[in-house]
JSON list of C-alpha atoms in Angstrom, two decimals:
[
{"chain": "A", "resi": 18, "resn": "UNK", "atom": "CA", "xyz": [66.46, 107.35, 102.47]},
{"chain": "A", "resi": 19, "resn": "UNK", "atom": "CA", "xyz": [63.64, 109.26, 101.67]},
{"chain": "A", "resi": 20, "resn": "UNK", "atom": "CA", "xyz": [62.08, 106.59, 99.46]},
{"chain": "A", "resi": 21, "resn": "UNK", "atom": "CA", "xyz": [63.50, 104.14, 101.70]},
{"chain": "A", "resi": 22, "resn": "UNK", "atom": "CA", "xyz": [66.43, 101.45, 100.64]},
{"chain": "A", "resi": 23, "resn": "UNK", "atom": "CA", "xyz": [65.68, 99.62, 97.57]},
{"chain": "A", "resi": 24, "resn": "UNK", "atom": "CA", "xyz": [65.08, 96.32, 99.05]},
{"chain": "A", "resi": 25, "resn": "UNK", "atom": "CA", "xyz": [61.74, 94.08, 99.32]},
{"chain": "A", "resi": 26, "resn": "UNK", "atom": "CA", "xyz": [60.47, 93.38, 103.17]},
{"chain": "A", "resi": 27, "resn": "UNK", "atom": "CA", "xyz": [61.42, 90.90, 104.92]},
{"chain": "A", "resi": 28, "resn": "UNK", "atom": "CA", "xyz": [64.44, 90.27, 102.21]},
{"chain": "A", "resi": 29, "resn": "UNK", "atom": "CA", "xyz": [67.63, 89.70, 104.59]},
{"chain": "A", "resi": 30, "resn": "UNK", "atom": "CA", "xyz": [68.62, 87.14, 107.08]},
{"chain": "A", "resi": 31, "resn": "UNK", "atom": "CA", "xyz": [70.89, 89.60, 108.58]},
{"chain": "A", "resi": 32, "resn": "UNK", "atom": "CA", "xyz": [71.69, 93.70, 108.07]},
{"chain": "A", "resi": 33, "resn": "UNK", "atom": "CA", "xyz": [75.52, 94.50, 109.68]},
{"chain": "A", "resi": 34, "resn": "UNK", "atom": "CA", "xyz": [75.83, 97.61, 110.09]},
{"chain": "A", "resi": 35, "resn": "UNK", "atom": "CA", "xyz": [79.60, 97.62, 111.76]},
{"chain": "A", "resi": 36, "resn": "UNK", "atom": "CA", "xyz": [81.31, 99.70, 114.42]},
{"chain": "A", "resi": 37, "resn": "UNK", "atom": "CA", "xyz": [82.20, 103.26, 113.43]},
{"chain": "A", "resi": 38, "resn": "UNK", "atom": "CA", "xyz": [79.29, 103.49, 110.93]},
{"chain": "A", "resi": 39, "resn": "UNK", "atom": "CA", "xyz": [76.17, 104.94, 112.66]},
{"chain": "A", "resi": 40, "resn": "UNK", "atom": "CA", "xyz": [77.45, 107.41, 113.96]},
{"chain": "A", "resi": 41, "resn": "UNK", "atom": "CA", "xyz": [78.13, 109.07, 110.45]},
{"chain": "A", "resi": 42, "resn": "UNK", "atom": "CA", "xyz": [74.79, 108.45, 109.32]},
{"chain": "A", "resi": 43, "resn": "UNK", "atom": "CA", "xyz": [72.57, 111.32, 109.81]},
{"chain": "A", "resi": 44, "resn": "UNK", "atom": "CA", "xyz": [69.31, 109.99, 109.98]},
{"chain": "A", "resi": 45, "resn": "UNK", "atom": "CA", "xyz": [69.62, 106.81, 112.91]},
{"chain": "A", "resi": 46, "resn": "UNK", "atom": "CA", "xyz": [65.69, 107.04, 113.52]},
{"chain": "A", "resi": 47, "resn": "UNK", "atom": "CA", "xyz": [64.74, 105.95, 109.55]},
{"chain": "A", "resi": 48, "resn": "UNK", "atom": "CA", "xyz": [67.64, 104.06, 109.16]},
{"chain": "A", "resi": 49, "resn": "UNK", "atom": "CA", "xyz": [66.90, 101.25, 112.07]},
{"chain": "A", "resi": 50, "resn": "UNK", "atom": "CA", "xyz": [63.37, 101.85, 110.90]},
{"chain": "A", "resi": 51, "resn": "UNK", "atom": "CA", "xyz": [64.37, 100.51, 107.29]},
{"chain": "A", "resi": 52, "resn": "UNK", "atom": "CA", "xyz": [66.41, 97.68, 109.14]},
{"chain": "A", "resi": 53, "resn": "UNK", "atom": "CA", "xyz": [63.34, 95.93, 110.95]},
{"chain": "A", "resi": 54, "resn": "UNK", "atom": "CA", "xyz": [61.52, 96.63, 107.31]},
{"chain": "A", "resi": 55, "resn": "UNK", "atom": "CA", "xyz": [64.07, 94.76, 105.04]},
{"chain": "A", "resi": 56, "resn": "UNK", "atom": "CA", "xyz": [64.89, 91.78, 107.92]},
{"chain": "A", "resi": 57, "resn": "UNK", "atom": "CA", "xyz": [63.02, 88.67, 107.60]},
{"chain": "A", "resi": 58, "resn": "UNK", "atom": "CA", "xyz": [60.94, 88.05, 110.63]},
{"chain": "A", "resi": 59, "resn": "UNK", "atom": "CA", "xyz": [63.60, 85.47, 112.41]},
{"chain": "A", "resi": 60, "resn": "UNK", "atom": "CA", "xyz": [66.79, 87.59, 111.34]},
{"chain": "A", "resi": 61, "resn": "UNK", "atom": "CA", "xyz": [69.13, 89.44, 112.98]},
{"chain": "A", "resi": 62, "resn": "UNK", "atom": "CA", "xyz": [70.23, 92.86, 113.02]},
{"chain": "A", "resi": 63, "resn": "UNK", "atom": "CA", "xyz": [73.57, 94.39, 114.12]},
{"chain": "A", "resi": 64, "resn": "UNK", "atom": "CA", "xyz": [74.55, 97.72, 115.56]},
{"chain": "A", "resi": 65, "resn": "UNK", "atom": "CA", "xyz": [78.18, 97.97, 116.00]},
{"chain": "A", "resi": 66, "resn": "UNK", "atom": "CA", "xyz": [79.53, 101.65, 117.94]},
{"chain": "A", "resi": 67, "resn": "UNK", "atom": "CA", "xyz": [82.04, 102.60, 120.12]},
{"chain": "A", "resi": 68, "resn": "UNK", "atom": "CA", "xyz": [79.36, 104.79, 122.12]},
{"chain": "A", "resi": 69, "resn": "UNK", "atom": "CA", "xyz": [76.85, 103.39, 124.59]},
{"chain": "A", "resi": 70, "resn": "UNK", "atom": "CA", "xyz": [74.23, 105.13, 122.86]},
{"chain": "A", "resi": 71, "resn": "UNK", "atom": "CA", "xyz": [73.97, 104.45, 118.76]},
{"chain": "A", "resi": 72, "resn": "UNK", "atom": "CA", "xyz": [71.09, 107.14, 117.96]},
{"chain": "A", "resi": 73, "resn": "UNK", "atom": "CA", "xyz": [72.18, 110.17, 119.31]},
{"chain": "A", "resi": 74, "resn": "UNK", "atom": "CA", "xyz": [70.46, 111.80, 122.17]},
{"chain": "A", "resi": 75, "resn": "UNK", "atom": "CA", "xyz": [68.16, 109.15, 121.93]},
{"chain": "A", "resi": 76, "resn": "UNK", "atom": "CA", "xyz": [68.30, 106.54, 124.35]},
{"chain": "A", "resi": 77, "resn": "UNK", "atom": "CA", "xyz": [68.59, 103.09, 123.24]},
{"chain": "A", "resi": 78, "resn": "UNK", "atom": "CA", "xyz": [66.57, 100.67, 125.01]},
{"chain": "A", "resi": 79, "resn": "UNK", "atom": "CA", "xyz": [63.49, 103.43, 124.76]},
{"chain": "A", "resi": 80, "resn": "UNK", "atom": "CA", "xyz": [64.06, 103.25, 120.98]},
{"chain": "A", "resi": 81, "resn": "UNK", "atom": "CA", "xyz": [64.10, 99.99, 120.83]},
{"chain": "A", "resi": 82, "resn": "UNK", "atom": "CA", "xyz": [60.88, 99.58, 123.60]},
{"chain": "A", "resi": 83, "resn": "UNK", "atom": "CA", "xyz": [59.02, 102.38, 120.78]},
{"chain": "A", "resi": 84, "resn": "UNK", "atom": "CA", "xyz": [59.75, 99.29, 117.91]},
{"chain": "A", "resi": 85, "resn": "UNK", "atom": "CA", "xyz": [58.61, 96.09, 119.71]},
{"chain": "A", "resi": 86, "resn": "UNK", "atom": "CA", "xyz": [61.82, 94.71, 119.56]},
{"chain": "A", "resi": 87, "resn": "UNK", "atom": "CA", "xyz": [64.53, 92.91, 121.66]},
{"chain": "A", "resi": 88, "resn": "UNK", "atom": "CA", "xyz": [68.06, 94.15, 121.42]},
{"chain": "A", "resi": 89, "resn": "UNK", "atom": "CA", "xyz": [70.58, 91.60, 122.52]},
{"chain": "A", "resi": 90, "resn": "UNK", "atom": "CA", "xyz": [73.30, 94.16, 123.64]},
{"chain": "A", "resi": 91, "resn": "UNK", "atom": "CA", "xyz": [71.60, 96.54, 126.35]},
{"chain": "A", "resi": 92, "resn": "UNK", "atom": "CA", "xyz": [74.23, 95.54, 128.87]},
{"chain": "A", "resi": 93, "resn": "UNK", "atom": "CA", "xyz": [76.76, 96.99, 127.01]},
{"chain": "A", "resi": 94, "resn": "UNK", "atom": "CA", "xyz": [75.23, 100.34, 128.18]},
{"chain": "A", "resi": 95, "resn": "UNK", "atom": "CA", "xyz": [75.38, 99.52, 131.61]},
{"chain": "B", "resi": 23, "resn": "UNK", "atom": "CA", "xyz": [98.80, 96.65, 149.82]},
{"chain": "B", "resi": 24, "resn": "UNK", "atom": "CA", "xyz": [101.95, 94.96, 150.13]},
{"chain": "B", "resi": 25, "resn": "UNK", "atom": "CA", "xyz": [103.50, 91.86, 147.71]},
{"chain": "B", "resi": 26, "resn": "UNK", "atom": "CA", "xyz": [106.40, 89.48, 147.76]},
{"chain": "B", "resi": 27, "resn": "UNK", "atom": "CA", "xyz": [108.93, 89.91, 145.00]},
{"chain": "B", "resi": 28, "resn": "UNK", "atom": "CA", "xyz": [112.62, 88.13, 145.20]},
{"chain": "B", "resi": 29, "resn": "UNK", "atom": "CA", "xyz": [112.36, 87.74, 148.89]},
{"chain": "B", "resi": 30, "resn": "UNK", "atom": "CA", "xyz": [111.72, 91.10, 149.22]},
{"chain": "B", "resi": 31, "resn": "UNK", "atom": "CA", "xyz": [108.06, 92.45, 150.41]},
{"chain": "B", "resi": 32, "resn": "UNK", "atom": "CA", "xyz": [107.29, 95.65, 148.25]},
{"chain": "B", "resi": 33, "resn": "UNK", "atom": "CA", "xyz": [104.54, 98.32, 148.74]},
{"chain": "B", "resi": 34, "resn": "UNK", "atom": "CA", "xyz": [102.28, 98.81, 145.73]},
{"chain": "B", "resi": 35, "resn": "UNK", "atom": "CA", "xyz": [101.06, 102.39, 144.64]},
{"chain": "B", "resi": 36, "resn": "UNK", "atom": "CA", "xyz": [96.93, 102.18, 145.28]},
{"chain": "B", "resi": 37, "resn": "UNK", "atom": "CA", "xyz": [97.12, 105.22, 143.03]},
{"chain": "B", "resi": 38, "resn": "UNK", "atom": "CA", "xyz": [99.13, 104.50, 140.53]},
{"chain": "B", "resi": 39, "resn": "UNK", "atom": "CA", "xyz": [97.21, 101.38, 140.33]},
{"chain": "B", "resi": 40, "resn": "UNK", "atom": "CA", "xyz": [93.96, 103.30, 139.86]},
{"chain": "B", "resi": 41, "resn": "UNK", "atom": "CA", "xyz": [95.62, 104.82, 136.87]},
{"chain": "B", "resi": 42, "resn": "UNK", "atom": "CA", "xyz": [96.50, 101.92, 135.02]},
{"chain": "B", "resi": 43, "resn": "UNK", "atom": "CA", "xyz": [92.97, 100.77, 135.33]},
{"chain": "B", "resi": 44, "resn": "UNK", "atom": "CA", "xyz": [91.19, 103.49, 134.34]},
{"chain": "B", "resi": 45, "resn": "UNK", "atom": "CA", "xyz": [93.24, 105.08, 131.50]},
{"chain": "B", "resi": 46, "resn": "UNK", "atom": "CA", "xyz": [95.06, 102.79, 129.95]},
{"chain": "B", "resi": 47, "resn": "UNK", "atom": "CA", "xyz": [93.23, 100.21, 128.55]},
{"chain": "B", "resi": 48, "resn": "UNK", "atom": "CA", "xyz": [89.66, 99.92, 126.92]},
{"chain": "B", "resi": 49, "resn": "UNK", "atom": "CA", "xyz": [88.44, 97.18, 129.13]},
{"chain": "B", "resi": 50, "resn": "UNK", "atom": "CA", "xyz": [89.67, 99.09, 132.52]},
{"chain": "B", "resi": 51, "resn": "UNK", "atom": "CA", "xyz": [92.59, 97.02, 132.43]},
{"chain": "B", "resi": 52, "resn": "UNK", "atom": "CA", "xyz": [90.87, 93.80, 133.59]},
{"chain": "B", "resi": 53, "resn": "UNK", "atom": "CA", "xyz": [93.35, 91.95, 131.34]},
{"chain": "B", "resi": 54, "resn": "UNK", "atom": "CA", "xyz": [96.44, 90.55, 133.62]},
{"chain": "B", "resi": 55, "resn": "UNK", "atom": "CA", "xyz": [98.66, 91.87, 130.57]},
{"chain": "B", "resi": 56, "resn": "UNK", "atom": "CA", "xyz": [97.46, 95.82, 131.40]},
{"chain": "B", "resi": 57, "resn": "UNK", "atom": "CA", "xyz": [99.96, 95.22, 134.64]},
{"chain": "B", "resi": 58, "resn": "UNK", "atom": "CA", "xyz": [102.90, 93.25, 132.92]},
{"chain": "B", "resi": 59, "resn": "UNK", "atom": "CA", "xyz": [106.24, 95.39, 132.36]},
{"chain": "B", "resi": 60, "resn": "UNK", "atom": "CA", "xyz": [105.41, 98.84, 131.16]},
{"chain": "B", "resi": 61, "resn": "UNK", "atom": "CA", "xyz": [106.31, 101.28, 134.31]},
{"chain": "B", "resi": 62, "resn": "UNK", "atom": "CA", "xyz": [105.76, 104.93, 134.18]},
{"chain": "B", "resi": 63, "resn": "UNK", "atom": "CA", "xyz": [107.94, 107.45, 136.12]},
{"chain": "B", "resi": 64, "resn": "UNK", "atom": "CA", "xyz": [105.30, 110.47, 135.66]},
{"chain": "B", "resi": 65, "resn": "UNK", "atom": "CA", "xyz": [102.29, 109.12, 134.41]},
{"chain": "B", "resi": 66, "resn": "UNK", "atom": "CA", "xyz": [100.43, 112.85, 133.27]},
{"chain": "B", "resi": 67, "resn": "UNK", "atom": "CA", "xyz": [103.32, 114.34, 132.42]},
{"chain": "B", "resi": 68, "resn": "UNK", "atom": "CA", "xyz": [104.87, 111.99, 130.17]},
{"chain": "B", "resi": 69, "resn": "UNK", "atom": "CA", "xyz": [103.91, 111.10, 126.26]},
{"chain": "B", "resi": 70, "resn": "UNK", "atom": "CA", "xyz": [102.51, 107.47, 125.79]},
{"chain": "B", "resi": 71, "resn": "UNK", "atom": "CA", "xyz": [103.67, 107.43, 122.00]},
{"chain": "B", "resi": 72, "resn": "UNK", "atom": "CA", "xyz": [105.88, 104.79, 122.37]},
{"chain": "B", "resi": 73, "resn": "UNK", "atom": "CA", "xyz": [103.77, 102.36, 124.62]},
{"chain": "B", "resi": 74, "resn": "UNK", "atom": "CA", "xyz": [103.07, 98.98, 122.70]},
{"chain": "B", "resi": 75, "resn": "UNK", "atom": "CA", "xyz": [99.71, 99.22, 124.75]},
{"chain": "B", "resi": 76, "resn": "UNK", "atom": "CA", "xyz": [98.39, 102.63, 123.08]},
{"chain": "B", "resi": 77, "resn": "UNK", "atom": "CA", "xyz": [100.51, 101.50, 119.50]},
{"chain": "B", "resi": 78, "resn": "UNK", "atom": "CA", "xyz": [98.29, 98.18, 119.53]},
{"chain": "B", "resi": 79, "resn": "UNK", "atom": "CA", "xyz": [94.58, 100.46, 119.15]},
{"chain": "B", "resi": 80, "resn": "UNK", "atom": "CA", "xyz": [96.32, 102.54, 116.91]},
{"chain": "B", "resi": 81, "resn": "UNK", "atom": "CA", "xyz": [97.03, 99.97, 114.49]},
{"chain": "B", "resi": 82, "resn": "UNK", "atom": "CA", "xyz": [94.32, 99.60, 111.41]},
{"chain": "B", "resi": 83, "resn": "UNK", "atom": "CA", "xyz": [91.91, 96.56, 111.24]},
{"chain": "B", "resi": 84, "resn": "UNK", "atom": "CA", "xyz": [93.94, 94.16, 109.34]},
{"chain": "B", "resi": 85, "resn": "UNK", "atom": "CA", "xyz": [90.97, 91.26, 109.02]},
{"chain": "B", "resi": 86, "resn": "UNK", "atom": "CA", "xyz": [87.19, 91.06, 109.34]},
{"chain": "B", "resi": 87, "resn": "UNK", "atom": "CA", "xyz": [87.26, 88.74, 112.88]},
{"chain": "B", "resi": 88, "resn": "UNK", "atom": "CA", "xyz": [88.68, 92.39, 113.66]},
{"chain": "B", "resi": 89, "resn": "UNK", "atom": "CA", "xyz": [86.07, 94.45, 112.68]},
{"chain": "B", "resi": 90, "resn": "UNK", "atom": "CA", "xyz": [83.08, 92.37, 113.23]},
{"chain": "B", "resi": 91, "resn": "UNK", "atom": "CA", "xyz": [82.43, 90.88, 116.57]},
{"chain": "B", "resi": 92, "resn": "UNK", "atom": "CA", "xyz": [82.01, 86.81, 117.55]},
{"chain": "B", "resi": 93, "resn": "UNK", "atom": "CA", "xyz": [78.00, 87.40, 117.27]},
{"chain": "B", "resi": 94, "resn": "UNK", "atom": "CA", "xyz": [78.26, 88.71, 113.82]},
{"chain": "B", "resi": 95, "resn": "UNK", "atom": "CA", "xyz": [80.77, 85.73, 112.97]},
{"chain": "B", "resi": 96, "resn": "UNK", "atom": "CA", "xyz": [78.45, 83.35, 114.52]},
{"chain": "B", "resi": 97, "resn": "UNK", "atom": "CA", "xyz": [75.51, 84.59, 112.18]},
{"chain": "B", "resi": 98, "resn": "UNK", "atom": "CA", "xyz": [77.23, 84.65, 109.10]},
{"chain": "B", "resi": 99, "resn": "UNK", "atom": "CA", "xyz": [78.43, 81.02, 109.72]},
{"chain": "B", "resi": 100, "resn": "UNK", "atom": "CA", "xyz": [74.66, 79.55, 110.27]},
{"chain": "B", "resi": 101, "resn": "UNK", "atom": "CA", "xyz": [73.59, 82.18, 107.61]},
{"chain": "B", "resi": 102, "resn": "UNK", "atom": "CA", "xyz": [76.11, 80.23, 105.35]},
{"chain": "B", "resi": 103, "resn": "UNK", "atom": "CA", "xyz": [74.50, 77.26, 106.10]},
{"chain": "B", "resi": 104, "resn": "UNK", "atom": "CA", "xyz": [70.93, 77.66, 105.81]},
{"chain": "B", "resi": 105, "resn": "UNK", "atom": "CA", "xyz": [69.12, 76.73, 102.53]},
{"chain": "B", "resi": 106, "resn": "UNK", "atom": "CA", "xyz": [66.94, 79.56, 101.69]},
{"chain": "B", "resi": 107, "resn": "UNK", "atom": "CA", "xyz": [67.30, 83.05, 102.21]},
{"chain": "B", "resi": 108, "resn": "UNK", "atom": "CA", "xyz": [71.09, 83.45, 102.64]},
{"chain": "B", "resi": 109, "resn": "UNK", "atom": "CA", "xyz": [71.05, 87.32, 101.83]},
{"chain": "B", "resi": 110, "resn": "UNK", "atom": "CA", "xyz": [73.34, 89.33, 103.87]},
{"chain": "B", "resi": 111, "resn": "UNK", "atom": "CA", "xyz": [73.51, 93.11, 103.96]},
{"chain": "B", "resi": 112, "resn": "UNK", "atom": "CA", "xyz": [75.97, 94.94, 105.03]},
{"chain": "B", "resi": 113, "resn": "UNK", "atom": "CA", "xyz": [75.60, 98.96, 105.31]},
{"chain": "B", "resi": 114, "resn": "UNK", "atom": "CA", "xyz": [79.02, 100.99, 105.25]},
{"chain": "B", "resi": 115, "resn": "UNK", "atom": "CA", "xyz": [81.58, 98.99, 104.85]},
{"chain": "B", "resi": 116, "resn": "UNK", "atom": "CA", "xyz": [84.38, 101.12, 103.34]},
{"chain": "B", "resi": 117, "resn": "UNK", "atom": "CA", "xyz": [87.22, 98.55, 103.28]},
{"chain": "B", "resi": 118, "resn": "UNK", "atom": "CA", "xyz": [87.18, 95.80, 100.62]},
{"chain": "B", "resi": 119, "resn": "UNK", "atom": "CA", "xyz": [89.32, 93.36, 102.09]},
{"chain": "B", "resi": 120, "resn": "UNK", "atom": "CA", "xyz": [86.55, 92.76, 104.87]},
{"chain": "B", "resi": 121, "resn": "UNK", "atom": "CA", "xyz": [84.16, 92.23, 102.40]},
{"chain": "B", "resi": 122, "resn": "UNK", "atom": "CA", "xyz": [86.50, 90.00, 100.19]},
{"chain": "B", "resi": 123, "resn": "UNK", "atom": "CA", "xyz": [87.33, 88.00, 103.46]},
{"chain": "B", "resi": 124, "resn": "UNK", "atom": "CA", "xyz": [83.85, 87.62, 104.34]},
{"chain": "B", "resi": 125, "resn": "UNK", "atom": "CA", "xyz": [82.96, 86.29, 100.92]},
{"chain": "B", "resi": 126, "resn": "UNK", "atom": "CA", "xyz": [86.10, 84.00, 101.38]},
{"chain": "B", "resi": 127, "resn": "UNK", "atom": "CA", "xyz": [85.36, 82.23, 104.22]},
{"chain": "B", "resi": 128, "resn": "UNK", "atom": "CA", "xyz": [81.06, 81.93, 103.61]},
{"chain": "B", "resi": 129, "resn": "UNK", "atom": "CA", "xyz": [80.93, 81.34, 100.00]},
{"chain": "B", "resi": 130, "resn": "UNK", "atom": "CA", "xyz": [77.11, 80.80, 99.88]},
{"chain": "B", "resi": 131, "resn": "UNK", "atom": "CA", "xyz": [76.00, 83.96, 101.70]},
{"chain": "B", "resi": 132, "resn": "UNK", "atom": "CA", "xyz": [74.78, 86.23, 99.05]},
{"chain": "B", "resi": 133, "resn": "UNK", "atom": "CA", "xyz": [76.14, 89.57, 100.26]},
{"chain": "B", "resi": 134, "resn": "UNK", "atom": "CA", "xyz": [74.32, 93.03, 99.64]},
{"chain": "B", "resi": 135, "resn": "UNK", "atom": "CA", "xyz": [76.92, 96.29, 100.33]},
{"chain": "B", "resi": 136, "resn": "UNK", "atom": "CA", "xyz": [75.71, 99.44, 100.34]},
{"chain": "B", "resi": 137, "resn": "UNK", "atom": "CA", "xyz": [77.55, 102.75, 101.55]},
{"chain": "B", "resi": 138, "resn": "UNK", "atom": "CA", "xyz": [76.45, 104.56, 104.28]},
{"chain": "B", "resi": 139, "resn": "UNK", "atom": "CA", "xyz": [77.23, 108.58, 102.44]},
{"chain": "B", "resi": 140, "resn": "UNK", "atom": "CA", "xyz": [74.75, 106.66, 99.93]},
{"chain": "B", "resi": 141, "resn": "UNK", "atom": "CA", "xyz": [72.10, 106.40, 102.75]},
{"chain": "B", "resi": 142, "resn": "UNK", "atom": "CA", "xyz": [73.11, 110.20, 104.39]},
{"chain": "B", "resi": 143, "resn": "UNK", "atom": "CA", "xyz": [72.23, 111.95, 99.95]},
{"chain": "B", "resi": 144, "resn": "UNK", "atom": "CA", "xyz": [68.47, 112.54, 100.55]},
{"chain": "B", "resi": 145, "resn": "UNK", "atom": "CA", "xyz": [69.78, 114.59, 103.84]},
{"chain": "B", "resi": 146, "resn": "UNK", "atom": "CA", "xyz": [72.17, 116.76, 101.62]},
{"chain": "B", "resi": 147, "resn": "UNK", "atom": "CA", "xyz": [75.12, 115.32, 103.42]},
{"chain": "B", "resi": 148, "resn": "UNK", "atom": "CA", "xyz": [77.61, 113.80, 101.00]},
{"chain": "B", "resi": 149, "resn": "UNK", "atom": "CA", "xyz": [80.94, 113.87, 103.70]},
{"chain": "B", "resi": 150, "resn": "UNK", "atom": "CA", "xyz": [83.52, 113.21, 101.41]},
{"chain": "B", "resi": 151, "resn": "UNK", "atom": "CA", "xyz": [84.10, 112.83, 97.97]},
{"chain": "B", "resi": 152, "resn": "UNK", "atom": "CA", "xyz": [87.17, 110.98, 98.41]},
{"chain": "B", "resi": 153, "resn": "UNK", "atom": "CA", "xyz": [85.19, 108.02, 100.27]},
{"chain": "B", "resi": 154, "resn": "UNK", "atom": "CA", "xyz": [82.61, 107.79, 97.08]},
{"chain": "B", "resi": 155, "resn": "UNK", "atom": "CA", "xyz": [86.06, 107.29, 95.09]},
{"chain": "B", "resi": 156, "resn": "UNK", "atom": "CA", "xyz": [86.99, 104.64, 97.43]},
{"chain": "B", "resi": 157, "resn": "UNK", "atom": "CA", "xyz": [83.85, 102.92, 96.86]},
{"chain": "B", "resi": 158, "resn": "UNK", "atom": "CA", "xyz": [84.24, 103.05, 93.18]},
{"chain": "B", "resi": 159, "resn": "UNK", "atom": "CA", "xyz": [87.47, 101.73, 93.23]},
{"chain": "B", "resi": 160, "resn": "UNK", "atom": "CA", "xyz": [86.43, 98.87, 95.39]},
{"chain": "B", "resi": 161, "resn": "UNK", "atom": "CA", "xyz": [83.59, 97.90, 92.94]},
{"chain": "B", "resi": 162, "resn": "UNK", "atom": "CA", "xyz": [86.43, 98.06, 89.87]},
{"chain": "B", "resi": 163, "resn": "UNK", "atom": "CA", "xyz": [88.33, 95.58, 91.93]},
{"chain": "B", "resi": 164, "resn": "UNK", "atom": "CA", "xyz": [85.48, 92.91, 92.79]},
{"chain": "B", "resi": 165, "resn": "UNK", "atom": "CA", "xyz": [82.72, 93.17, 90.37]},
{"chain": "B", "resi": 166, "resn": "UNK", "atom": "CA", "xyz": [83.66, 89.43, 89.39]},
{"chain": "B", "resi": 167, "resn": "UNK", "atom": "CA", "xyz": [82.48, 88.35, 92.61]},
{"chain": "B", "resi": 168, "resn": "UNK", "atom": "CA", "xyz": [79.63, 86.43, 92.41]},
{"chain": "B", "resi": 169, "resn": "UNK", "atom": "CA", "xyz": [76.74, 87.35, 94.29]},
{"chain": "B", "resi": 170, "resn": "UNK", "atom": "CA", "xyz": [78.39, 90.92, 95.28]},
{"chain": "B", "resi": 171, "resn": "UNK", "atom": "CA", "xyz": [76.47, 93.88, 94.90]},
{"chain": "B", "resi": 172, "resn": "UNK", "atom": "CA", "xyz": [77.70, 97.47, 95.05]},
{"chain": "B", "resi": 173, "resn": "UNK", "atom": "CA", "xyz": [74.66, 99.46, 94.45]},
{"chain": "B", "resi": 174, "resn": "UNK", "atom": "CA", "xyz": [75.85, 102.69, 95.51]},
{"chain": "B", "resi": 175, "resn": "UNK", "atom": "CA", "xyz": [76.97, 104.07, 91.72]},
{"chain": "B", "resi": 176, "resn": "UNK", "atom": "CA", "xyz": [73.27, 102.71, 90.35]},
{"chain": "B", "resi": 177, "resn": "UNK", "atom": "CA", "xyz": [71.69, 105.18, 92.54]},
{"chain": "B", "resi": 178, "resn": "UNK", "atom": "CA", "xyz": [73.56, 108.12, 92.43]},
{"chain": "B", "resi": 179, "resn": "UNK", "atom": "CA", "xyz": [73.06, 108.25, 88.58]},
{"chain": "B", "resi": 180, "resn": "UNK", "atom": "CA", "xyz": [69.45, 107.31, 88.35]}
]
């Protein structure tokens, strides 16, 4: 991750990333940073957990607020 | 709160009710099914291994409709449809019957895997061995797929 995924911007319709996978990933921050660099600018990212919060102590809808972005599944925190 | 039953009127446990909601069931038993024939005599004090309602979240994901959600589904199938740009990735996967389903059912989406230990290297945190091995053996099985991708082995030996 430190040179990034080797994929061109913009490249994917959609990135998955399914339920039970983030939260094994150690660095959340880059990695949805990486997502919004490889998705093409009307795809669709997923973000699949068991956990109302997929980035650790971080909240969220602040993360996503910090990106310019609109996450479709906020009221599943609620 | 009392209901008829048989002719008879019968007074309902508010508390035990309260349990069943709240610790039985994912959804806080909002399904009618959470109430339907399963009665505890001692509700703390008792195991729960045999209850076909804690037995049916311990069973494995046996398809992809299980794993992914109706959003996901919904995506892939106008993703599958579209003309240009049909590239799909998906980031930890471990099991390769999802992916082989997936490719099954939208033939045109050109699917991108990579695993997410493969994304957690540069952090110095490779969690098991035995997962990389199961990735390996997944790419053995499929790597006559077309358009499938299993990029993980091409980076760990450049």
């Amino acid at each position: 991750m430190e040179n990034g995924l080797p994929f061109k911007d913009g490249s994917f319709a959609a990135i998955i990333v399914p339920i039970a996978v983030v939260e094994y990933i150690k660095h959340k921050l880059e990695l949805i940073i990486e997502v919004k660099r490889m998705l093409a600018a009307d795809g669709s990212a997923f973000f699949s957990t068991v956990r109302g919060l997929i980035i650790g102590e971080l909240e969220i809808k602040n993360f996503f607020d910090s990106l310019n972005v609109e996450p479709a599944a906020i009221p599943l925190l609620a | 709160m009392d209901v008829a039953k048989n002719g008879k009127v019968m007074r309902t446990n508010p508390a035990y009710g309260l349990w069943l909601r709240d610790l039985t069931r994912r959804d806080g038993g909002s399904r009618k099914s959470s109430f339907e024939g399963h009665i505890y005599k001692n509700p703390y004090g008792s195991t729960q291994k045999r209850d076909p309602r804690t037995q049916r979240y311990r069973q494995a994901f046996i398809s992809y409709p299980d794993y992914f959600g109706e959003g996901i589904r919904d995506t892939l199938f106008r993703i599958n449809q579209q003309k240009d740009n049909r590239k799909v990735l998906i980031i930890g996967v471990g099991a390769g019957i999802i992916v082989k389903e997936i490719l099954n059912e939208f033939p045109n989406i050109e699917l991108y895997f990579i695993n997410k230990e493969f994304i957690s290297l540069s952090s110095g945190c490779i969690t098991s061995s035995c997962l990389l091995r199961t990735s390996a053996q997944v790419r053995l099985k499929t790597k006559s797929w077309k358009n499938f991708w299993i990029i993980l082995e091409t980076y760990l030996l450049s």
